[in-house]
Amino acid sequence: MMTQTFDTTTSKERYVRAASVADVQAAGSMLVHLDKHAIALFYSDNKIYAIDNRCPHMGFPLHGSTCKDGIVTCPWHYARFDLAGGGTFDSWADDVRAFPIEIRDGEVWVNLAPQVDRAVHQRQRLLHGLEQGISLVIAKSVIALLDMGTDPTEPFRVGLEFGTRYNKEGWSTGLTMHTCMMNLLPYLNAEDRPLALYQGLSAVARDSGSAPPHFVVHPLPNSSVDLTTLKSWFRQFIERRDSEAAERCLISAIRLGAEKKQIADMLFAAATDHRYIDVGHTLDFINKALEALDAVNWQQAEQVLASLISGLANASRMEESNSWRYPVDLVAILESAFDELPAALKEGQPRQENWSNQEQLIPILLGENPQAIADALLTALREGCTEEQLASVVSYAAALRVARFNTNNDFGDWDTAHHPLTFANAVHQGLRRVASLELLRGVFDAAMSVYLNRFLNVPPARLPEPKDEVEHPEELLEQLPEFLDRQQQVNEVARLVAHYLYSGGKPEQLMAVLGKLMLRENRDFHVIQEIEAAFRQYSLLGSTDAGIHVLIAAARYLAAHSPTMRSQAQTYQIAYRLHKGDRLFEDRE
């Protein structure tokens, strides 16, 4: 009589009879169904093994697969598994579930009790997907984690920690997309949230591929330096492009107990000591890193913030750019305005409750005179405009550049129009966090970047007007996916979005649909930035004309970048169907 047990010990046992030993020996392998489990039994080297019949890679049945030397090989993509424990030898495949068995009186009994903590396993698989850069593994892990009730913050935190530790360039596009996706979750339908997290995590994995770890420097030893001095040193070292010294100042400030606002102030001050550095990306990255830390309650703050230093120190500075110096010296205009900022703020402070001249300021911001723009911003502050209000108006002006972008321009100029909006949004969000005098300079930088893009609105695309309202605006929304299945539908999409909103359509439904349509396209850094910035601005502007114009800008930008091959969404759909138990290998047509 054959006797066999596995050494695996379990805390729970639920043995069920599966088959006779003789039948398994005669067949070599056989499929049994036990309590909704499809289990493949194999006879090899005088032993019987039980594993889940579905290959964990893409669901192909393992029953009947080649079995040799204790290894079973899936015939679809040739993933190999240890029969005894279920472990895979191929990183792109998951471990297959192996079931402990006992032989009792010539019968095979299979233990169906769970052997591992599913949540722990999926977190490990997510980390493995990030390490190996395997999008399908990332997608399957995220779907499973959220389905079992895991808070989205948990997979986000895993990606944040991984991406800030392993990244050759420090904080860059992948981590920014990851944070944008986290910020977008409240705007999305529930079924789209795992897809958003998957896309953000996949972007992190791409940026982190083959990168060595970054080891955070130690703080200054036995230091009693005050935060004001550390901030001054930090700015000096960034000025000299000395990343290591600047990082040590920042870490020292954190260890000395600097408050979150003080840390943000240090970073924003250095980012605005020079004009519009790295066409706005650097300050946007800082803002996103701070928002990411907010999402995880400032866990791993030292590691996350240290990842910003290299980009901050080495960013290009627009005072070195011809366009900011010639034919008009914009830097000189700005530096003169900055000298007046303290007095302007002081003069306007008693009147900050009453300022409401946003509409008068917009034509000047979109005009042809940079000196008039700087003067108008200073005048607004003297009249009682707050730092946050001023940032909001400039962000709206930047959005209008996109909303009025003439499609006769070169396609690459969409990004030229895009950068001032995401930069202005970052400054705006930063000022809501800490209303510093240094960061206020970023509002002026954003205004000049809007001025430099005036040629993109010559002639300006017409903003759709509130007319021809319909009784059932939701029917308009149903047409939006079809428009984005075709190229060059920019103006048509703008009219549809305006028509929907002016007819009383619900903006939250529109944003959910725009988010869904963004996610079905292949991952694009600027598109994700654009949608996230526009949604954040709309959340502050509300259902005003300005808010509607911001959403029109987002929809036009998305339409300009649609459709794509959509291969990333296909990977996600495969993972989702596997999670549901679909048989991908069967003909569905």
Coordinates of C-alpha atoms in Angstrom, one line a residue:
M1 CA 0.0 0.0 0.0
M2 CA 1.3 3.4 -0.9
T3 CA 1.7 5.8 2.1
Q4 CA 2.5 9.5 1.6
T5 CA 2.3 12.7 3.5
F6 CA 3.9 16.1 2.9
D7 CA 6.0 17.7 5.6
T8 CA 4.0 20.9 5.2
T9 CA 2.3 21.7 8.5
T10 CA -0.9 23.7 8.6
S11 CA -2.8 25.5 11.3
K12 CA -6.1 24.2 9.7
E13 CA -7.0 21.0 8.1
R14 CA -10.0 20.2 5.8
Y15 CA -9.2 17.0 4.0
V16 CA -11.5 15.9 1.2
R17 CA -11.4 12.6 -0.7
A18 CA -10.2 13.3 -4.3
A19 CA -9.6 10.0 -6.1
S20 CA -8.2 6.5 -5.7
V21 CA -4.5 6.1 -5.9
A22 CA -4.9 3.5 -8.6
D23 CA -6.8 5.8 -10.8
V24 CA -4.2 8.6 -10.5
Q25 CA -1.4 6.1 -11.2
A26 CA -3.1 4.8 -14.2
A27 CA -3.9 8.3 -15.7
G28 CA -0.6 10.0 -14.8
S29 CA -2.6 13.1 -14.2
M30 CA -6.3 13.8 -13.7
L31 CA -8.6 16.7 -12.9
V32 CA -10.9 16.6 -9.9
H33 CA -13.4 19.2 -8.7
L34 CA -13.6 19.6 -4.9
D35 CA -15.7 22.3 -3.2
K36 CA -15.4 24.7 -6.2
H37 CA -11.7 24.0 -6.6
A38 CA -10.4 22.6 -9.9
I39 CA -7.4 20.5 -8.8
A40 CA -4.9 18.7 -11.0
L41 CA -3.5 15.5 -9.5
F42 CA -0.2 14.2 -10.8
Y43 CA 1.6 10.9 -10.3
S44 CA 5.4 11.3 -10.6
D45 CA 8.3 9.3 -9.1
N46 CA 6.0 7.1 -7.1
K47 CA 4.4 10.2 -5.5
I48 CA 1.1 12.0 -5.9
Y49 CA 0.8 15.8 -6.0
A50 CA -2.1 18.2 -6.0
I51 CA -2.0 21.7 -7.5
D52 CA -4.5 24.2 -8.6
N53 CA -5.5 23.5 -12.2
R54 CA -5.2 27.1 -13.3
C55 CA -1.8 28.3 -14.3
P56 CA -1.4 31.5 -12.2
H57 CA 0.1 33.3 -15.2
M58 CA -2.8 33.5 -17.5
G59 CA -5.2 30.7 -16.4
F60 CA -4.4 27.9 -18.8
P61 CA -5.4 24.4 -17.4
L62 CA -2.4 22.5 -16.0
H63 CA -4.1 19.1 -16.1
G64 CA -2.3 17.0 -18.7
S65 CA 0.8 19.2 -18.7
T66 CA 4.3 17.8 -19.0
C67 CA 5.6 16.6 -15.7
K68 CA 9.3 15.6 -15.3
D69 CA 11.7 15.5 -12.3
G70 CA 9.1 17.0 -10.0
I71 CA 8.5 20.0 -12.3
V72 CA 5.3 20.6 -14.2
T73 CA 5.4 22.9 -17.3
C74 CA 2.4 24.9 -18.5
P75 CA 2.1 24.3 -22.3
W76 CA 0.8 27.8 -23.1
H77 CA 3.8 30.1 -22.0
Y78 CA 6.0 27.4 -20.5
A79 CA 5.9 28.5 -17.0
R80 CA 7.5 25.9 -14.7
F81 CA 6.4 24.9 -11.2
D82 CA 7.7 22.8 -8.4
L83 CA 5.0 20.1 -8.0
A84 CA 5.5 19.7 -4.3
G85 CA 5.3 23.3 -3.2
G86 CA 3.9 25.1 -6.2
G87 CA 6.7 27.6 -6.5
T88 CA 7.5 29.0 -9.9
F89 CA 10.9 29.1 -11.6
D90 CA 9.8 32.0 -13.8
S91 CA 9.4 35.4 -12.3
W92 CA 6.6 36.5 -14.7
A93 CA 4.4 33.7 -13.4
D94 CA 3.0 33.5 -9.9
D95 CA 3.3 30.5 -7.6
V96 CA 0.6 28.0 -8.2
R97 CA -1.3 26.8 -5.1
A98 CA -0.2 23.4 -4.0
F99 CA -2.5 21.3 -1.8
P100 CA -1.2 19.0 1.0
I101 CA -2.3 15.4 0.5
E102 CA -2.6 12.2 2.5
I103 CA -3.0 8.7 1.3
R104 CA -5.5 6.8 3.3
D105 CA -6.3 3.2 2.5
G106 CA -5.6 3.6 -1.2
E107 CA -7.4 6.9 -1.5
V108 CA -6.0 10.4 -2.1
W109 CA -7.2 13.0 0.4
V110 CA -6.6 16.7 -0.3
N111 CA -6.4 19.4 2.3
L112 CA -8.5 22.4 1.0
A113 CA -7.8 24.7 4.0
P114 CA -5.9 27.9 3.0
Q115 CA -2.2 27.6 3.6
V116 CA -1.1 31.2 3.2
D117 CA -2.4 34.7 4.2
R118 CA -3.8 36.0 0.9
A119 CA -3.2 39.6 1.7
V120 CA 0.4 39.0 2.7
H121 CA 0.9 36.9 -0.5
Q122 CA -0.5 39.6 -2.7
R123 CA 1.6 42.3 -1.1
Q124 CA 4.7 40.2 -1.7
R125 CA 3.6 39.7 -5.3
L126 CA 3.2 43.4 -5.8
L127 CA 6.7 44.1 -4.6
H128 CA 8.0 41.3 -6.8
G129 CA 6.1 42.9 -9.8
L130 CA 7.8 46.2 -9.0
E131 CA 11.2 44.6 -8.7
Q132 CA 10.9 42.7 -12.0
G133 CA 8.9 45.4 -13.8
I134 CA 6.1 42.9 -14.7
S135 CA 2.9 44.8 -15.4
L136 CA 0.7 41.8 -15.3
V137 CA 1.9 40.8 -11.9
I138 CA 1.3 44.3 -10.6
A139 CA -2.2 44.4 -12.1
K140 CA -3.2 41.1 -10.6
S141 CA -1.9 42.0 -7.1
V142 CA -3.6 45.4 -7.1
I143 CA -7.0 43.9 -8.2
A144 CA -6.8 41.2 -5.6
L145 CA -5.8 43.5 -2.8
L146 CA -8.5 46.0 -3.4
D147 CA -11.1 43.2 -3.9
M148 CA -10.3 41.8 -0.4
G149 CA -10.9 45.3 1.1
T150 CA -7.3 46.6 1.4
D151 CA -7.2 50.4 1.6
P152 CA -5.7 51.8 -1.6
T153 CA -3.2 53.7 0.5
E154 CA -1.4 50.4 1.1
P155 CA -0.4 49.5 -2.5
F156 CA 0.3 53.2 -3.0
R157 CA 2.7 53.3 -0.1
V158 CA 4.5 50.2 -1.4
G159 CA 5.0 51.9 -4.7
L160 CA 6.1 55.1 -3.1
E161 CA 8.7 53.5 -0.9
F162 CA 10.0 51.3 -3.7
G163 CA 10.2 54.2 -6.2
T164 CA 12.0 56.6 -3.9
R165 CA 14.5 54.0 -2.9
Y166 CA 15.3 52.6 -6.4
N167 CA 15.5 55.4 -9.0
K168 CA 18.6 56.6 -10.9
E169 CA 17.2 60.1 -11.3
G170 CA 15.4 60.6 -8.0
W171 CA 11.8 61.7 -8.0
S172 CA 10.7 61.8 -11.6
T173 CA 7.8 61.1 -13.9
G174 CA 6.9 57.7 -12.6
L175 CA 6.4 58.8 -9.0
T176 CA 4.5 61.8 -10.2
M177 CA 2.1 59.7 -12.2
H178 CA 1.8 57.4 -9.2
T179 CA 0.8 60.3 -7.0
C180 CA -1.5 61.8 -9.6
M181 CA -3.3 58.5 -9.8
M182 CA -3.7 58.4 -6.0
N183 CA -5.1 62.0 -6.1
L184 CA -7.5 61.0 -8.9
L185 CA -9.1 58.1 -7.0
P186 CA -11.9 60.2 -5.4
Y187 CA -13.0 61.4 -8.9
L188 CA -13.1 57.9 -10.4
N189 CA -15.8 55.2 -10.4
A190 CA -15.0 52.4 -8.0
E191 CA -14.3 49.9 -10.8
D192 CA -11.6 52.2 -12.3
R193 CA -9.6 52.7 -9.1
P194 CA -7.6 49.5 -9.3
L195 CA -6.7 50.4 -12.9
A196 CA -5.5 53.8 -11.8
L197 CA -3.3 52.3 -9.1
Y198 CA -2.0 49.7 -11.6
Q199 CA -1.0 52.4 -14.1
G200 CA 0.8 54.5 -11.4
L201 CA 2.6 51.5 -10.0
S202 CA 3.7 50.3 -13.4
A203 CA 5.1 53.8 -14.1
V204 CA 7.1 53.5 -10.9
A205 CA 8.4 50.1 -11.9
R206 CA 9.5 51.4 -15.3
D207 CA 11.4 54.4 -13.8
S208 CA 13.0 52.1 -11.2
G209 CA 14.2 49.4 -13.6
S210 CA 17.8 48.2 -12.8
A211 CA 18.3 51.3 -10.6
P212 CA 20.6 51.0 -7.6
P213 CA 19.2 52.0 -4.2
H214 CA 19.6 55.5 -2.9
F215 CA 21.1 55.6 0.6
V216 CA 19.9 58.6 2.5
V217 CA 22.7 60.6 4.0
H218 CA 23.1 60.9 7.8
P219 CA 22.1 64.2 9.5
L220 CA 24.7 66.5 10.9
P221 CA 26.0 65.0 14.2
N222 CA 25.3 66.6 17.5
S223 CA 23.9 69.6 15.7
S224 CA 22.1 72.4 17.4
V225 CA 21.7 74.5 14.3
D226 CA 18.4 76.4 14.1
L227 CA 16.0 75.8 11.2
T228 CA 16.5 79.3 9.7
T229 CA 20.2 78.6 9.3
L230 CA 19.6 75.1 7.8
K231 CA 17.2 76.7 5.3
S232 CA 19.8 79.2 4.3
W233 CA 22.5 76.6 3.9
F234 CA 20.1 74.4 2.0
R235 CA 19.4 77.2 -0.5
Q236 CA 23.1 77.9 -0.8
F237 CA 23.9 74.3 -1.6
I238 CA 21.1 74.0 -4.2
E239 CA 22.4 77.2 -5.7
R240 CA 25.9 75.6 -6.1
R241 CA 24.3 72.3 -7.4
D242 CA 25.8 70.5 -4.4
S243 CA 23.2 67.6 -3.9
E244 CA 24.9 65.8 -1.1
A245 CA 25.3 68.9 1.1
A246 CA 21.8 70.0 0.4
E247 CA 20.4 66.6 1.3
R248 CA 22.2 66.6 4.6
C249 CA 20.7 69.9 5.5
L250 CA 17.2 68.7 4.7
I251 CA 17.6 65.4 6.6
S252 CA 19.0 67.3 9.6
A253 CA 16.0 69.6 9.6
I254 CA 13.7 66.6 9.6
R255 CA 15.6 65.0 12.5
L256 CA 15.5 68.2 14.4
G257 CA 11.7 68.1 14.4
A258 CA 10.9 70.6 11.6
E259 CA 7.2 70.9 11.0
K260 CA 5.7 69.8 7.7
K261 CA 5.1 73.4 6.7
Q262 CA 8.7 74.3 7.5
I263 CA 10.0 71.4 5.3
A264 CA 7.7 72.5 2.5
D265 CA 8.9 76.1 2.8
M266 CA 12.6 75.0 2.5
L267 CA 11.9 73.1 -0.7
F268 CA 9.7 75.7 -2.3
A269 CA 12.1 78.5 -1.5
A270 CA 15.0 76.7 -3.2
A271 CA 12.7 75.8 -6.2
T272 CA 11.8 79.5 -6.7
D273 CA 15.2 81.0 -6.2
H274 CA 15.5 80.6 -10.0
R275 CA 12.9 81.1 -12.6
Y276 CA 10.6 78.4 -13.8
I277 CA 13.2 75.7 -13.3
D278 CA 13.1 72.7 -15.7
V279 CA 10.0 74.2 -17.3
G280 CA 8.0 73.8 -14.1
H281 CA 8.6 70.1 -13.5
T282 CA 10.8 70.5 -10.5
L283 CA 8.3 72.4 -8.4
D284 CA 5.5 70.1 -9.5
F285 CA 7.6 67.1 -8.4
I286 CA 8.1 68.8 -5.0
N287 CA 4.4 69.4 -4.6
K288 CA 3.6 65.8 -5.6
A289 CA 6.1 64.4 -3.2
L290 CA 4.4 66.4 -0.4
E291 CA 1.0 65.2 -1.5
A292 CA 2.3 61.6 -1.6
L293 CA 3.5 62.0 2.0
D294 CA 0.1 63.4 3.0
A295 CA -1.5 60.2 1.6
V296 CA 0.7 57.9 3.8
N297 CA 0.7 60.1 6.9
W298 CA 4.3 61.2 6.2
Q299 CA 5.8 57.7 6.6
Q300 CA 9.3 57.4 5.0
A301 CA 9.5 61.2 4.8
E302 CA 13.3 61.2 4.8
Q303 CA 13.5 58.8 1.9
V304 CA 10.8 60.5 -0.1
L305 CA 12.1 64.0 0.3
A306 CA 15.7 63.0 -0.3
S307 CA 14.6 61.7 -3.7
L308 CA 13.9 65.3 -4.7
I309 CA 17.3 66.8 -4.1
S310 CA 19.2 65.7 -7.3
G311 CA 16.5 67.1 -9.6
L312 CA 16.2 70.3 -7.6
A313 CA 20.0 70.9 -7.7
N314 CA 20.5 70.0 -11.4
A315 CA 17.4 71.6 -12.9
S316 CA 17.8 74.0 -15.9
R317 CA 17.2 77.6 -14.9
M318 CA 15.2 79.8 -17.2
E319 CA 17.3 82.9 -16.6
E320 CA 19.8 81.1 -18.7
S321 CA 17.3 80.7 -21.5
N322 CA 17.1 83.1 -24.4
S323 CA 13.3 83.2 -24.4
W324 CA 13.3 84.6 -20.9
R325 CA 16.0 87.2 -21.7
Y326 CA 15.3 88.3 -25.3
P327 CA 13.7 90.3 -26.9
V328 CA 12.3 91.3 -23.5
D329 CA 14.3 90.6 -20.3
L330 CA 11.5 88.9 -18.3
V331 CA 13.9 88.0 -15.5
A332 CA 14.7 91.7 -14.9
I333 CA 11.0 92.5 -14.8
L334 CA 10.4 89.7 -12.3
E335 CA 13.3 90.6 -10.0
S336 CA 12.1 94.2 -9.9
A337 CA 8.6 93.0 -9.0
F338 CA 10.0 90.7 -6.3
D339 CA 11.6 93.7 -4.6
E340 CA 8.1 95.1 -4.2
L341 CA 6.4 92.0 -3.0
P342 CA 6.8 92.5 0.8
A343 CA 5.4 96.0 0.7
A344 CA 2.6 95.0 -1.7
L345 CA 1.5 92.2 0.7
K346 CA 1.7 94.4 3.7
E347 CA -0.4 97.1 2.0
G348 CA -3.1 94.7 0.9
Q349 CA -3.4 92.6 4.1
P350 CA -6.1 94.8 5.7
R351 CA -8.3 94.4 2.6
Q352 CA -7.9 90.7 1.9
E353 CA -11.5 90.0 2.6
N354 CA -12.9 92.1 -0.2
W355 CA -10.8 91.5 -3.3
S356 CA -12.9 90.3 -6.3
N357 CA -11.2 91.6 -9.5
Q358 CA -10.4 88.2 -11.0
E359 CA -12.2 89.0 -14.3
Q360 CA -10.3 92.3 -14.8
L361 CA -7.0 90.5 -14.3
I362 CA -7.4 87.7 -16.8
P363 CA -7.2 89.9 -20.0
I364 CA -4.0 91.4 -18.8
L365 CA -2.5 87.9 -18.0
L366 CA -3.4 86.8 -21.5
G367 CA -2.1 90.0 -23.1
E368 CA 1.1 91.2 -24.9
N369 CA 2.8 93.3 -22.2
P370 CA 4.9 91.4 -19.6
Q371 CA 5.6 94.6 -17.6
A372 CA 1.8 95.2 -17.4
I373 CA 1.4 91.6 -16.2
A374 CA 3.9 92.0 -13.3
D375 CA 2.4 95.4 -12.4
A376 CA -1.1 94.0 -12.4
L377 CA -0.1 91.1 -10.1
L378 CA 1.4 93.6 -7.7
T379 CA -1.6 95.8 -7.8
A380 CA -3.9 92.9 -7.0
L381 CA -1.8 92.1 -3.9
R382 CA -2.0 95.8 -2.8
E383 CA -5.8 95.7 -3.3
G384 CA -6.2 92.7 -1.0
C385 CA -5.8 89.7 -3.2
T386 CA -4.4 86.8 -1.2
E387 CA -1.4 84.7 -2.3
E388 CA -3.8 81.7 -2.9
Q389 CA -6.3 83.8 -4.9
L390 CA -3.5 85.2 -7.1
A391 CA -2.3 81.6 -7.8
S392 CA -5.8 80.6 -8.7
V393 CA -6.3 83.4 -11.2
V394 CA -2.9 82.6 -12.9
S395 CA -3.8 78.9 -13.0
Y396 CA -7.1 79.7 -14.7
A397 CA -5.2 81.9 -17.3
A398 CA -2.9 78.9 -17.9
A399 CA -5.9 76.6 -18.4
L400 CA -7.3 79.1 -20.9
R401 CA -4.2 78.7 -23.0
V402 CA -5.1 75.0 -23.4
A403 CA -8.8 75.7 -23.8
R404 CA -8.1 78.2 -26.6
F405 CA -5.2 76.3 -28.2
N406 CA -5.4 76.5 -31.9
T407 CA -5.1 73.1 -33.5
N408 CA -3.2 74.6 -36.5
N409 CA -0.2 74.7 -34.1
D410 CA 2.4 72.0 -34.2
F411 CA 1.3 68.9 -32.1
G412 CA 4.3 69.2 -29.8
D413 CA 3.0 72.7 -28.8
W414 CA 0.3 71.0 -26.8
D415 CA 3.0 70.3 -24.2
T416 CA 4.2 73.9 -24.4
A417 CA 0.7 75.0 -23.4
H418 CA 0.4 72.3 -20.9
H419 CA 3.5 73.0 -18.7
P420 CA 2.4 76.4 -17.4
L421 CA -0.9 74.9 -16.1
T422 CA 0.7 72.1 -14.2
F423 CA 3.3 74.4 -12.8
A424 CA 0.7 77.0 -11.8
N425 CA -1.4 74.3 -10.2
A426 CA 1.6 73.1 -8.2
V427 CA 2.3 76.7 -7.0
H428 CA -1.4 77.1 -6.1
Q429 CA -1.5 73.8 -4.1
G430 CA 1.8 74.7 -2.5
L431 CA 0.5 78.1 -1.4
R432 CA -2.5 76.4 0.1
R433 CA 0.0 74.5 2.2
V434 CA 2.3 77.3 3.1
A435 CA 1.8 80.9 2.0
S436 CA 5.5 81.9 1.8
L437 CA 6.9 85.0 0.3
E438 CA 9.4 82.9 -1.7
L439 CA 6.8 80.6 -3.2
L440 CA 4.7 83.6 -4.2
R441 CA 7.5 84.3 -6.8
G442 CA 6.3 81.1 -8.5
V443 CA 3.0 82.8 -9.3
F444 CA 4.9 85.5 -11.2
D445 CA 6.9 82.8 -13.0
A446 CA 3.7 81.0 -14.0
A447 CA 2.3 84.3 -15.3
M448 CA 5.4 84.9 -17.5
S449 CA 5.2 81.3 -18.8
V450 CA 1.6 82.0 -19.8
Y451 CA 2.7 85.2 -21.5
L452 CA 5.4 83.4 -23.5
N453 CA 2.8 81.0 -24.9
R454 CA 0.5 83.7 -26.3
F455 CA 1.3 82.7 -29.9
L456 CA -0.5 79.4 -29.2
N457 CA -3.8 81.3 -29.1
V458 CA -3.3 83.1 -32.4
P459 CA -6.1 83.0 -33.4
P460 CA -7.7 81.6 -30.3
A461 CA -10.0 78.6 -30.5
R462 CA -13.4 79.7 -29.6
L463 CA -14.7 78.7 -26.2
P464 CA -18.1 76.9 -26.5
E465 CA -21.0 79.1 -25.3
P466 CA -23.9 78.2 -23.0
K467 CA -26.6 77.7 -25.6
D468 CA -28.9 74.9 -27.1
E469 CA -29.4 73.2 -23.8
V470 CA -30.8 69.7 -23.8
E471 CA -33.2 68.0 -21.5
H472 CA -31.1 64.8 -20.9
P473 CA -27.4 65.8 -20.8
E474 CA -26.4 62.3 -19.7
E475 CA -27.1 61.2 -23.3
L476 CA -24.3 63.5 -24.4
L477 CA -21.9 61.9 -22.0
E478 CA -22.6 58.5 -23.6
Q479 CA -21.2 59.8 -26.9
L480 CA -17.8 60.9 -25.4
P481 CA -16.0 57.5 -25.7
E482 CA -16.9 57.3 -29.4
F483 CA -15.3 60.7 -30.1
L484 CA -12.1 59.6 -28.3
D485 CA -12.0 56.5 -30.5
R486 CA -11.1 58.8 -33.4
Q487 CA -8.3 61.3 -34.0
Q488 CA -8.6 65.0 -34.3
Q489 CA -11.8 65.4 -32.4
V490 CA -10.5 68.2 -30.1
N491 CA -13.1 70.9 -30.9
E492 CA -15.9 68.4 -31.1
V493 CA -15.1 67.0 -27.6
A494 CA -14.9 70.6 -26.3
R495 CA -18.4 71.4 -27.6
L496 CA -19.8 68.2 -26.1
V497 CA -18.3 68.8 -22.7
A498 CA -19.5 72.4 -22.7
H499 CA -23.0 71.4 -23.9
Y500 CA -23.2 68.8 -21.2
L501 CA -22.2 71.1 -18.3
Y502 CA -24.2 74.1 -19.5
S503 CA -27.3 71.8 -19.8
G504 CA -27.0 70.9 -16.1
G505 CA -25.0 67.7 -16.4
K506 CA -23.3 66.5 -13.2
P507 CA -19.6 67.5 -13.3
E508 CA -18.6 64.6 -11.1
Q509 CA -20.0 62.2 -13.7
L510 CA -18.1 64.0 -16.4
M511 CA -14.8 63.8 -14.5
A512 CA -15.4 60.1 -13.8
V513 CA -15.9 59.5 -17.5
L514 CA -12.9 61.6 -18.5
G515 CA -10.8 59.7 -15.9
K516 CA -12.0 56.4 -17.4
L517 CA -11.1 57.5 -20.9
M518 CA -7.7 58.6 -19.8
L519 CA -7.0 55.2 -18.2
R520 CA -7.9 53.3 -21.3
E521 CA -5.1 55.0 -23.2
N522 CA -1.5 54.0 -22.9
R523 CA 0.2 55.8 -20.1
D524 CA 1.3 59.3 -20.9
F525 CA 2.9 61.5 -18.3
H526 CA 1.6 64.9 -19.5
V527 CA -2.0 63.6 -20.1
I528 CA -2.1 62.3 -16.5
Q529 CA -0.7 65.5 -15.2
E530 CA -3.2 67.6 -17.2
I531 CA -6.2 65.7 -16.0
E532 CA -5.2 65.7 -12.4
A533 CA -4.4 69.4 -12.4
A534 CA -7.6 70.3 -14.1
F535 CA -9.7 68.2 -11.7
R536 CA -7.9 69.8 -8.7
Q537 CA -8.6 73.3 -10.1
Y538 CA -12.2 72.4 -10.8
S539 CA -12.6 71.2 -7.2
L540 CA -11.7 74.7 -6.1
L541 CA -13.5 76.7 -8.8
G542 CA -16.8 74.7 -8.7
S543 CA -19.5 75.1 -11.3
T544 CA -18.5 78.6 -12.4
D545 CA -17.6 79.6 -16.0
A546 CA -13.9 79.3 -15.0
G547 CA -14.5 75.8 -13.7
I548 CA -16.2 74.7 -16.9
H549 CA -13.4 76.2 -19.0
V550 CA -10.8 74.2 -17.0
L551 CA -12.7 71.0 -17.7
I552 CA -12.9 72.0 -21.4
A553 CA -9.2 72.4 -21.4
A554 CA -8.7 68.9 -19.9
A555 CA -11.0 67.3 -22.4
R556 CA -9.4 69.0 -25.4
Y557 CA -5.9 67.9 -24.2
L558 CA -7.1 64.3 -23.7
A559 CA -8.8 64.3 -27.2
A560 CA -5.6 65.5 -28.8
H561 CA -3.7 62.5 -27.3
S562 CA -6.3 59.9 -28.2
P563 CA -6.6 57.1 -29.3
T564 CA -3.4 55.2 -28.5
M565 CA -2.6 51.5 -28.9
R566 CA -4.1 50.9 -25.4
S567 CA -1.8 47.9 -24.7
Q568 CA -1.5 48.7 -21.0
A569 CA -5.3 48.6 -20.5
Q570 CA -5.3 45.2 -22.3
T571 CA -2.8 43.9 -19.8
Y572 CA -5.1 45.1 -17.0
Q573 CA -8.1 43.5 -18.6
I574 CA -6.3 40.2 -18.8
A575 CA -5.5 40.5 -15.0
Y576 CA -9.1 41.4 -14.3
R577 CA -10.5 38.5 -16.2
L578 CA -8.1 36.1 -14.5
H579 CA -9.3 37.5 -11.1
K580 CA -12.9 36.8 -12.1
G581 CA -12.0 33.2 -13.2
D582 CA -12.5 33.7 -16.9
R583 CA -10.9 31.2 -19.3
L584 CA -8.7 33.3 -21.5
F585 CA -7.8 30.3 -23.6
E586 CA -11.4 29.7 -24.8
D587 CA -12.9 31.4 -27.8
R588 CA -15.3 34.0 -26.6
E589 CA -16.6 35.0 -30.0

